[in-house]
Tab-separated table of C-alpha atoms in Angstrom:
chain	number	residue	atom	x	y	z
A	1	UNK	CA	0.000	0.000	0.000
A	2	UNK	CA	1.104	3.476	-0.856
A	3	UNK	CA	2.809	5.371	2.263
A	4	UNK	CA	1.113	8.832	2.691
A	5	UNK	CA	3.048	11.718	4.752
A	6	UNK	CA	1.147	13.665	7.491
A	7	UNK	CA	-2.101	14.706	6.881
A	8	UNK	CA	-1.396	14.381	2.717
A	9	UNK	CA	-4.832	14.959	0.280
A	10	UNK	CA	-6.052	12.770	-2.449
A	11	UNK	CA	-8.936	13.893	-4.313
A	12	UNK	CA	-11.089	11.467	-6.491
A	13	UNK	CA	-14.415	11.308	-8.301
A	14	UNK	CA	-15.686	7.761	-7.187
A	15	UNK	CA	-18.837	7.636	-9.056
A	16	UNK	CA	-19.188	9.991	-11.736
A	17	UNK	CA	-16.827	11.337	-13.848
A	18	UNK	CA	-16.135	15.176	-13.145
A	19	UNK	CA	-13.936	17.774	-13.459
A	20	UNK	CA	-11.979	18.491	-10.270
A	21	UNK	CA	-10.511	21.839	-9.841
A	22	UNK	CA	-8.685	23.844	-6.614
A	23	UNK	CA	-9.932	26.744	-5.061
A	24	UNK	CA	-8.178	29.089	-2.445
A	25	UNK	CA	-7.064	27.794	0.892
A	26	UNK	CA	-9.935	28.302	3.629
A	27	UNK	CA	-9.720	27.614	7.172
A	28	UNK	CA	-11.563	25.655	9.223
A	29	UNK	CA	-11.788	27.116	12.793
A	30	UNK	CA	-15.103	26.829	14.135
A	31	UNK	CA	-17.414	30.214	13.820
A	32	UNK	CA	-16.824	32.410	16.683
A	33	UNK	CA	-20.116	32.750	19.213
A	34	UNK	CA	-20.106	35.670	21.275
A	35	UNK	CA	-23.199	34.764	23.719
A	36	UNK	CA	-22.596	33.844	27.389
A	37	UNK	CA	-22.716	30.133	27.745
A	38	UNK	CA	-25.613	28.941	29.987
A	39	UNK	CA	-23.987	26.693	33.066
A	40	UNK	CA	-27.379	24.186	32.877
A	41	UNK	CA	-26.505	21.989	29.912
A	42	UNK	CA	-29.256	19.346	28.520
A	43	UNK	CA	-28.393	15.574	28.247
A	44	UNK	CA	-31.801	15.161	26.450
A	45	UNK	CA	-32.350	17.268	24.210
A	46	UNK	CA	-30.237	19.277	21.475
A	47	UNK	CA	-30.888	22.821	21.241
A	48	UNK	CA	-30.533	24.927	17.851
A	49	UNK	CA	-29.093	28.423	18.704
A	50	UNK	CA	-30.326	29.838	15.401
A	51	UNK	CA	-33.972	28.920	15.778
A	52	UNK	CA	-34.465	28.506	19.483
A	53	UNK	CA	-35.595	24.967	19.447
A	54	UNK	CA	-34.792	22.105	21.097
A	55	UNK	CA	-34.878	18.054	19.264
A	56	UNK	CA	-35.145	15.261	21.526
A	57	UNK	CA	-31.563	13.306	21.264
A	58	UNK	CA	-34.083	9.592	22.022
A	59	UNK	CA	-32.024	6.385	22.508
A	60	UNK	CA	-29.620	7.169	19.884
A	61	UNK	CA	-27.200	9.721	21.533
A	62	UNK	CA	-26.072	11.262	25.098
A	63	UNK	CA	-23.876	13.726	26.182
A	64	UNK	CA	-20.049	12.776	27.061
A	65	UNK	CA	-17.238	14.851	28.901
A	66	UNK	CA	-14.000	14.822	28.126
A	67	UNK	CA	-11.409	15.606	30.339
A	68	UNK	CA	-9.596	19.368	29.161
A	69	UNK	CA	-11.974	19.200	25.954
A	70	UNK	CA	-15.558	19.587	27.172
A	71	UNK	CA	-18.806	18.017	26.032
A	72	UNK	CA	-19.524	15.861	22.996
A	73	UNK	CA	-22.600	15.043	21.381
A	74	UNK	CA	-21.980	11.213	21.232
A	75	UNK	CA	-24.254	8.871	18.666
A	76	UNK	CA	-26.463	9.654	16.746
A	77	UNK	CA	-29.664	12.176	16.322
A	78	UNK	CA	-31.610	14.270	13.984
A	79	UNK	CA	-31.959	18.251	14.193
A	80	UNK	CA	-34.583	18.709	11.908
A	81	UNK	CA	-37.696	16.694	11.712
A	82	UNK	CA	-40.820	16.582	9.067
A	83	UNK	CA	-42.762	18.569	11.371
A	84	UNK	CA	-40.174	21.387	12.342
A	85	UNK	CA	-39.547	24.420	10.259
A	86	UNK	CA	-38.540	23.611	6.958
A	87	UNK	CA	-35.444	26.352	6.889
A	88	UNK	CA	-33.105	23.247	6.363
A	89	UNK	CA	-34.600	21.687	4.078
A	90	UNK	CA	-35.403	24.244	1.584
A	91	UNK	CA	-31.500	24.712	1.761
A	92	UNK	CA	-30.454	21.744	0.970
A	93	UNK	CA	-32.096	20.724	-2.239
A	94	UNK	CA	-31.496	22.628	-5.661
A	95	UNK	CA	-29.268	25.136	-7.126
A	96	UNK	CA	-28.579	26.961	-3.628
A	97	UNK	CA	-25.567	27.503	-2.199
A	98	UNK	CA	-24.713	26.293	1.941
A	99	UNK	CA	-22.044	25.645	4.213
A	100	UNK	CA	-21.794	23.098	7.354
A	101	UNK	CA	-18.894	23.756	10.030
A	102	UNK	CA	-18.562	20.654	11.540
A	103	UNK	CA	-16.466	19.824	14.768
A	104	UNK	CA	-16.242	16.094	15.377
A	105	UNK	CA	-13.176	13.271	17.181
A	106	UNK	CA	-12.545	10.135	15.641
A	107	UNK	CA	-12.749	7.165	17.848
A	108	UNK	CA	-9.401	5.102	18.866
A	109	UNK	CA	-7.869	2.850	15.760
A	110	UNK	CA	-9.945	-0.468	17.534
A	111	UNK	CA	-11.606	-3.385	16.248
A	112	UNK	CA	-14.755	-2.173	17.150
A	113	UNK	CA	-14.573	1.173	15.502
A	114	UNK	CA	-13.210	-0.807	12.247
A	115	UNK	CA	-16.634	0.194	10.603
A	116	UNK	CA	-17.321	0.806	6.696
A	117	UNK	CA	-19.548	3.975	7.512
A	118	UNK	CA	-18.775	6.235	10.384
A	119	UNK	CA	-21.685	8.717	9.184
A	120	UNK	CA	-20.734	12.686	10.085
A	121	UNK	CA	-23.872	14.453	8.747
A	122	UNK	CA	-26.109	13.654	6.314
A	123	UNK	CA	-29.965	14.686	5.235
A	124	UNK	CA	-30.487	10.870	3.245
A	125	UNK	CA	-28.013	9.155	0.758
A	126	UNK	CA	-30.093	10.854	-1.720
A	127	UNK	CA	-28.950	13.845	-0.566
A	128	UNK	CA	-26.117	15.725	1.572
A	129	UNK	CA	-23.455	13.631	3.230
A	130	UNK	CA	-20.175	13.990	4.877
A	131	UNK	CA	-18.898	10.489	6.282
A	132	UNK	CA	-15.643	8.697	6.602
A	133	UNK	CA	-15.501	5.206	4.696
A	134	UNK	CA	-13.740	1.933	5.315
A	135	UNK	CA	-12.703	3.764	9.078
A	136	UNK	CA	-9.300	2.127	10.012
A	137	UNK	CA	-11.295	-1.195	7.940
A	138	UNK	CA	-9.123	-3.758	8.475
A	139	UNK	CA	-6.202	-2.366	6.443
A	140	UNK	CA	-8.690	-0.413	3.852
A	141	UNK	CA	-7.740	3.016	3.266
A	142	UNK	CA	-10.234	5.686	5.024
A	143	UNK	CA	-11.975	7.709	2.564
A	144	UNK	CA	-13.186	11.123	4.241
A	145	UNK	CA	-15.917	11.934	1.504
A	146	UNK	CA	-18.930	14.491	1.228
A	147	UNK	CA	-21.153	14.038	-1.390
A	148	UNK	CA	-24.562	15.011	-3.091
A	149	UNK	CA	-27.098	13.417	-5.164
A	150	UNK	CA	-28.784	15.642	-7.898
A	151	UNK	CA	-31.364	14.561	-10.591
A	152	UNK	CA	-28.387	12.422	-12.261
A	153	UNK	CA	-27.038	10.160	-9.637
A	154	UNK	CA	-24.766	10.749	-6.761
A	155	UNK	CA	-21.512	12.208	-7.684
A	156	UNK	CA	-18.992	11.436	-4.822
A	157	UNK	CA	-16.067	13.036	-3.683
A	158	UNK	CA	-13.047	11.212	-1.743
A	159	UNK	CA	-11.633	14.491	-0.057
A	160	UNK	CA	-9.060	12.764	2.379
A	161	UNK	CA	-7.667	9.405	2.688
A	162	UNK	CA	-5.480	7.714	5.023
A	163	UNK	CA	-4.162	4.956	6.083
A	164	UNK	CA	-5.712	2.194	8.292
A	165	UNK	CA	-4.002	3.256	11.704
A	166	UNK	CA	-2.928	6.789	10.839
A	167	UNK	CA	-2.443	8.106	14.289
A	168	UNK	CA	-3.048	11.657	12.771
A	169	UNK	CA	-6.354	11.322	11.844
A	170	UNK	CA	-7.838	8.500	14.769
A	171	UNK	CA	-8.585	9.560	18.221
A	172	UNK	CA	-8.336	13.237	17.191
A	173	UNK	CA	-10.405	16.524	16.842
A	174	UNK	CA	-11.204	17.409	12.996
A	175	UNK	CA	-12.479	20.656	12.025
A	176	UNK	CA	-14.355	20.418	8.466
A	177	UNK	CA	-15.906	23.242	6.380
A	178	UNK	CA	-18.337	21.277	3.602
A	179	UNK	CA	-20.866	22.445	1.302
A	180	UNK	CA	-22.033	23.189	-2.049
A	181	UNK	CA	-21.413	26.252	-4.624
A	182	UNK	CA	-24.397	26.863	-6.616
A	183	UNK	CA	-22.603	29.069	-8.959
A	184	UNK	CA	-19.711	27.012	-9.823
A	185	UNK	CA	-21.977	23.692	-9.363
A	186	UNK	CA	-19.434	22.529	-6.955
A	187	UNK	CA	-19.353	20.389	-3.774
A	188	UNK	CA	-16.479	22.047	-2.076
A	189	UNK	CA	-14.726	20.921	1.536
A	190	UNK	CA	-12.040	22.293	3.848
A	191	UNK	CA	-10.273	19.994	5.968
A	192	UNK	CA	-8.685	21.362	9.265
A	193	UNK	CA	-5.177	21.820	8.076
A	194	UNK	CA	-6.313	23.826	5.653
A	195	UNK	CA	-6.345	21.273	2.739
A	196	UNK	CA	-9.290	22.148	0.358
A	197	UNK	CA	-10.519	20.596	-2.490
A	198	UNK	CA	-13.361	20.800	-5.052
A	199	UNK	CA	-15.641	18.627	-7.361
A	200	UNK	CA	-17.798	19.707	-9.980
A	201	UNK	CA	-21.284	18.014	-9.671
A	202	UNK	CA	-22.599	16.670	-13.777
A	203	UNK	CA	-26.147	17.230	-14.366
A	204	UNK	CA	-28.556	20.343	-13.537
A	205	UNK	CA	-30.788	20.140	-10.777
A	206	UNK	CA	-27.996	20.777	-7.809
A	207	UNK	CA	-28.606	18.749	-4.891
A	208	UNK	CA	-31.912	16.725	-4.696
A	209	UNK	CA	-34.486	17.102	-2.096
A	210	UNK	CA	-35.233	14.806	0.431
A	211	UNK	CA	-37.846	13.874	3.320
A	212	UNK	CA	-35.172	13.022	5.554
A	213	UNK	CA	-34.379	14.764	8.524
A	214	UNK	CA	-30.973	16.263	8.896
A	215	UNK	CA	-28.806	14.536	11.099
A	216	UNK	CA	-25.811	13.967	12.982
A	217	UNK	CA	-23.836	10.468	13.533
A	218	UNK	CA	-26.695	8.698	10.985
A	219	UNK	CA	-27.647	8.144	7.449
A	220	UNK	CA	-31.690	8.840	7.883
A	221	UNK	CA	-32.259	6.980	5.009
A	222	UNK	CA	-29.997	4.233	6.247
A	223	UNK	CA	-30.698	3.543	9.519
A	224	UNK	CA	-28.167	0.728	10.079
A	225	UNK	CA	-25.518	3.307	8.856
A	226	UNK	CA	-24.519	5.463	12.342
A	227	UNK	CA	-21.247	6.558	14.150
A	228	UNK	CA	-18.777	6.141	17.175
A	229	UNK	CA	-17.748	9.464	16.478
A	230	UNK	CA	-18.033	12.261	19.097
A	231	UNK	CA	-19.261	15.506	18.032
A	232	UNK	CA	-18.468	18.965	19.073
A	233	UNK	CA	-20.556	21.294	17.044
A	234	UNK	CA	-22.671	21.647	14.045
A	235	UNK	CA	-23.469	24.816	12.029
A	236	UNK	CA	-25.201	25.461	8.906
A	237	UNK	CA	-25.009	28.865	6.676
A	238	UNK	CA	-26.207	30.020	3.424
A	239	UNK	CA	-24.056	30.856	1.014
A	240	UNK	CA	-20.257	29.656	0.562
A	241	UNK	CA	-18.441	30.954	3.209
A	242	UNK	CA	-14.882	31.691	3.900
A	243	UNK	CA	-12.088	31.823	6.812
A	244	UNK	CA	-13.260	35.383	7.040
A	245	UNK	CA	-16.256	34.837	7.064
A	246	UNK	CA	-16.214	32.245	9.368
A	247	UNK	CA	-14.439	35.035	12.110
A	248	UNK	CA	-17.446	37.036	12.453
A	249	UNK	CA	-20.432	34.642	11.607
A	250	UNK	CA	-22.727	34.597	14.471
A	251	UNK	CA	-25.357	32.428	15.789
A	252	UNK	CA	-28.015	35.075	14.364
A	253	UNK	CA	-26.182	34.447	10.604
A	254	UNK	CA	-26.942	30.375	10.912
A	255	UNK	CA	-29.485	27.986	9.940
A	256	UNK	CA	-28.546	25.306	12.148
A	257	UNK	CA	-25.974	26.184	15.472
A	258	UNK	CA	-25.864	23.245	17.593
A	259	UNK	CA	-22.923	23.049	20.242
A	260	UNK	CA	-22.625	20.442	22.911
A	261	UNK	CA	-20.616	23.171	25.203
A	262	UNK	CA	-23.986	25.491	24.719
A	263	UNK	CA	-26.897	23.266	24.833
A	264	UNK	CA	-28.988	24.798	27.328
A	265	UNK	CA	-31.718	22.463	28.908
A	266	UNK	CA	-35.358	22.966	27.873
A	267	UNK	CA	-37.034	25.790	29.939
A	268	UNK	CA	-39.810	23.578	31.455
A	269	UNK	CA	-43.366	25.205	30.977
A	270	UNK	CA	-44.993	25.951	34.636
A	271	UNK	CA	-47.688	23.922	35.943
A	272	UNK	CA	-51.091	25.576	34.666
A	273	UNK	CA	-53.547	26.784	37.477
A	274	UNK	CA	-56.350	24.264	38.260
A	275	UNK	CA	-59.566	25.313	36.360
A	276	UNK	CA	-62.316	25.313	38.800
A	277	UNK	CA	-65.483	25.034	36.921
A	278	UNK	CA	-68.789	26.256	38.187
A	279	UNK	CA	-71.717	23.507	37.888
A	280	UNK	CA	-74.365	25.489	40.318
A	281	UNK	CA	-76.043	26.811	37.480
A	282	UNK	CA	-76.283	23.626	35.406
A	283	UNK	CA	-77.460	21.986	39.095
A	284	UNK	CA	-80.435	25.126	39.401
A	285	UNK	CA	-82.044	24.113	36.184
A	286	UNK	CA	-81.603	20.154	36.453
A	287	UNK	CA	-83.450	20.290	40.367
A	288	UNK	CA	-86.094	22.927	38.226
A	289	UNK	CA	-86.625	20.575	35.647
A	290	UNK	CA	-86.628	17.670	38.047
A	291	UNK	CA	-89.369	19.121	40.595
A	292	UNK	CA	-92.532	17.756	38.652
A	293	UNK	CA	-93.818	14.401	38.225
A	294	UNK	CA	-94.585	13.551	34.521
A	295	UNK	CA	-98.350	13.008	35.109
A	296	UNK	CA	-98.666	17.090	35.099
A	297	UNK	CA	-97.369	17.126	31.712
A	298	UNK	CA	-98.673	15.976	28.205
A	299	UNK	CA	-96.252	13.572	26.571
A	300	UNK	CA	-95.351	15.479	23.167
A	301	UNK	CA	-92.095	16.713	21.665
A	302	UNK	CA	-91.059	19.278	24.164
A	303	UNK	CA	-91.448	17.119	26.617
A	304	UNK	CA	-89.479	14.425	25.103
A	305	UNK	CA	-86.766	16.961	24.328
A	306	UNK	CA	-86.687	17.670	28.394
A	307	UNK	CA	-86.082	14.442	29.226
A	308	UNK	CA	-83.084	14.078	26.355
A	309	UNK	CA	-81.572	17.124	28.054
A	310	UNK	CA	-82.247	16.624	31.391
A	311	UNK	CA	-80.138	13.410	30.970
A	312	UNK	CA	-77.464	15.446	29.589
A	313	UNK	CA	-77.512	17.314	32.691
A	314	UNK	CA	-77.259	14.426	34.927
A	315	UNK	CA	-74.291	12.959	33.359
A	316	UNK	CA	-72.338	16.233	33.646
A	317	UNK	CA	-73.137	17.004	37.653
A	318	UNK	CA	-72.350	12.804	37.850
A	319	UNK	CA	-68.851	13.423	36.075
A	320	UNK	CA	-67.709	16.481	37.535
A	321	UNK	CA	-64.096	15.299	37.328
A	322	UNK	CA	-63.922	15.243	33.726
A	323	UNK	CA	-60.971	17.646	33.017
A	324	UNK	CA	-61.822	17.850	29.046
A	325	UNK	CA	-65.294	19.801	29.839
A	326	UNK	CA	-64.662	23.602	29.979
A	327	UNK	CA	-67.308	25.957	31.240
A	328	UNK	CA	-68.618	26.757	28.332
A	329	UNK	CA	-69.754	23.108	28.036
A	330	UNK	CA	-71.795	23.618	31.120
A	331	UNK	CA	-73.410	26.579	30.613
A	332	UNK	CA	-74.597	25.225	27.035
A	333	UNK	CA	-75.868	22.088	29.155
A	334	UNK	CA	-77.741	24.636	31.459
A	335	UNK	CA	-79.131	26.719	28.838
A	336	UNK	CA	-80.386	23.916	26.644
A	337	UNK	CA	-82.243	22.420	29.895
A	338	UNK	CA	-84.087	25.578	30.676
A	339	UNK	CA	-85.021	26.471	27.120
A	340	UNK	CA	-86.441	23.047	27.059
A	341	UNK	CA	-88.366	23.025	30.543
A	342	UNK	CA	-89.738	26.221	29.347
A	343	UNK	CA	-90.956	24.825	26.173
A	344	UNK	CA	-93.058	22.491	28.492
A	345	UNK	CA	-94.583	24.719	30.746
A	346	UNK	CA	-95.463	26.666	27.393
A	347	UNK	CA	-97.175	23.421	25.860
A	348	UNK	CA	-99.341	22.489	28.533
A	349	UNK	CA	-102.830	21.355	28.219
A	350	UNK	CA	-104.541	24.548	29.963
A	351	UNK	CA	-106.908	22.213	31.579
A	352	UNK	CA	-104.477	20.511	33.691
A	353	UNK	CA	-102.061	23.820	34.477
A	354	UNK	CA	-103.415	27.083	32.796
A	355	UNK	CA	-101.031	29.560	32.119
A	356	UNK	CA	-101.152	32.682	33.470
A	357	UNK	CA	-103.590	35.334	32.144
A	358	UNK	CA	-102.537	37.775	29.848
């Protein structure tokens, strides 16, 4: 096998054909964030800075600390669902141009991390994905790639490779910039050391939708396909975006901002008051309605319709515990009774109990 030197690049198309071209140097160093980081950090949940809401991690990931390097997100979890704002996803699909910071570790160089997918981000294998391939596989070289699908077929890009056991690249911190150009038609990607590369994408279309969730350690569309990776921090901007850039960009500039050293716990919605409902109306008309004995009263349709709504009131004062009746409920109950134990008195036979003179 071919020896590489410290951190070296290789750059190939490993699906389509495409032209491959350079583009200026761009750091990686993670955007700066200028907010005060909150000391009550969630193990549950992960929170997204640049739309102030919170995804629950489930089974598939939990918060680690590493001694002198902070939190990880550890696992796998997604930080955009179906039924959450559709900001990502109208991002990344079609001739529109992004950028994902991504701060992840590699596991040790062990058997059990010897997997053929270690998945870094990805919205579906139709669609966006940065992963490693062949990870330390059992003498395979690793393949750091980020690729896109588009209305051709995928067109994959091998952006790093290294040897199975490279100490540089296993059990470290890796800082990645990754994205798409819409202008050049380009999936671009920065690797920590500064090493960038380029690959044009065939076809017209850009990258192709999806109705998979974006997400972190997991191929959505893959489900068997997750990570031992830890991961630091994930941010999403539109637009290709530079080492300058990346200086000043704030948490109000993002489309995604998720950081395992800032992710706040879920603010926890008080307790509601008890709603104490008031029956003594509804229990007035019922004992009204209730204080005759049928004899008194011809058996037509109004008095039918009393007894159909004087049952209605019975079950209500019998379930006062019911917690899905609002007042409103009862005072319909209350008004419906009396309407209808007026309507009797009204359609008396005069014989039996005139009605008042007029």
């Amino acid at each position: 096998m071919k020896k590489h030197t410290m951190m070296a690049a290789l750059l190939s198309v490993s699906m389509l054909t495409g032209s491959v071209s350079s583009f200026p140097i761009l750091a990686a160093e993670p955007a700066v964030q200028n907010e005060t980081t909150d000391a009550a950090q969630s193990t549950t949940t992960i929170y997204d800075h640049a739309r102030n809401t919170w995804y629950p991690m489930g089974t598939g990931m939990q918060v680690e600390t590493v001694t002198n390097e902070g939190k990880y997100f550890k696992g796998h979890a997604a930080i955009d669902d179906v039924n959450a704002e559709n900001t990502v996803k109208d991002l990344l699909h079609g001739e529109k141009s992004f950028t994902f910071e991504i701060e992840y570790k590699t596991p040790e160089n062990t058997s059990a991390n010897q997997m053929e997918y270690q998945m870094i981000l990805s919205n579906g294998d139709h669609g966006f994905v940065v992963r490693d391939y062949h990870y330390q596989n059992l003498g395979i070289t690793t393949q750091l790639i980020a690729y896109g699908a588009n209305t051709n077929d995928w067109m994959t890009y091998n952006m790093k490779e290294y040897e199975a056991g490279n100490t540089d690249y296993s059990n470290r911190v890796h800082t990645v910039l990754a994205g798409y150009d819409a202008e050049t038609k380009e999936l671009f990607f920065v690797f920590n050391d500064g090493s960038s590369y380029r690959g044009s994408m065939s076809g017209t279309g850009g990258i192709k939708a999806t109705n998979y969730p974006l997400s972190i350690g997991t191929d959505p569309e893959n489900t068997d396909r997750v990570s031992a990776y830890r991961f630091k921090s994930v941010k999403l901007f539109e637009g290709v975006k530079t080492k300058e850039d990346m200086e000043t960009l704030t948490k109000a500039d993002a489309k995604v901002w998720v950081d395992a050293d800032d992710n706040p716990v879920q603010p926890q919605e008080p307790e509601p008051e008890p709603v104490v409902l008031d029956y003594s109306v509804l229990q007035t008309a019922y004992t009204d309605a209730s204080s005759v004995s049928a004899d008194k009263f011809q058996s037509n349709a109004a008095w039918s319709t009393l007894i159909e709504k004087r049952t209605v009131a019975a079950n209500i004062l019998a379930d006062q515990d019911n917690t899905a009746r609002t007042q409103k409920d009862i005072n319909d109950a209350a008004s419906a009774l009396s309407q209808a134990w007026l309507a009797v008195r009204l359609s008396v036979d005069t014989e039996i109990n005139p009605l008042p003179a007029q």
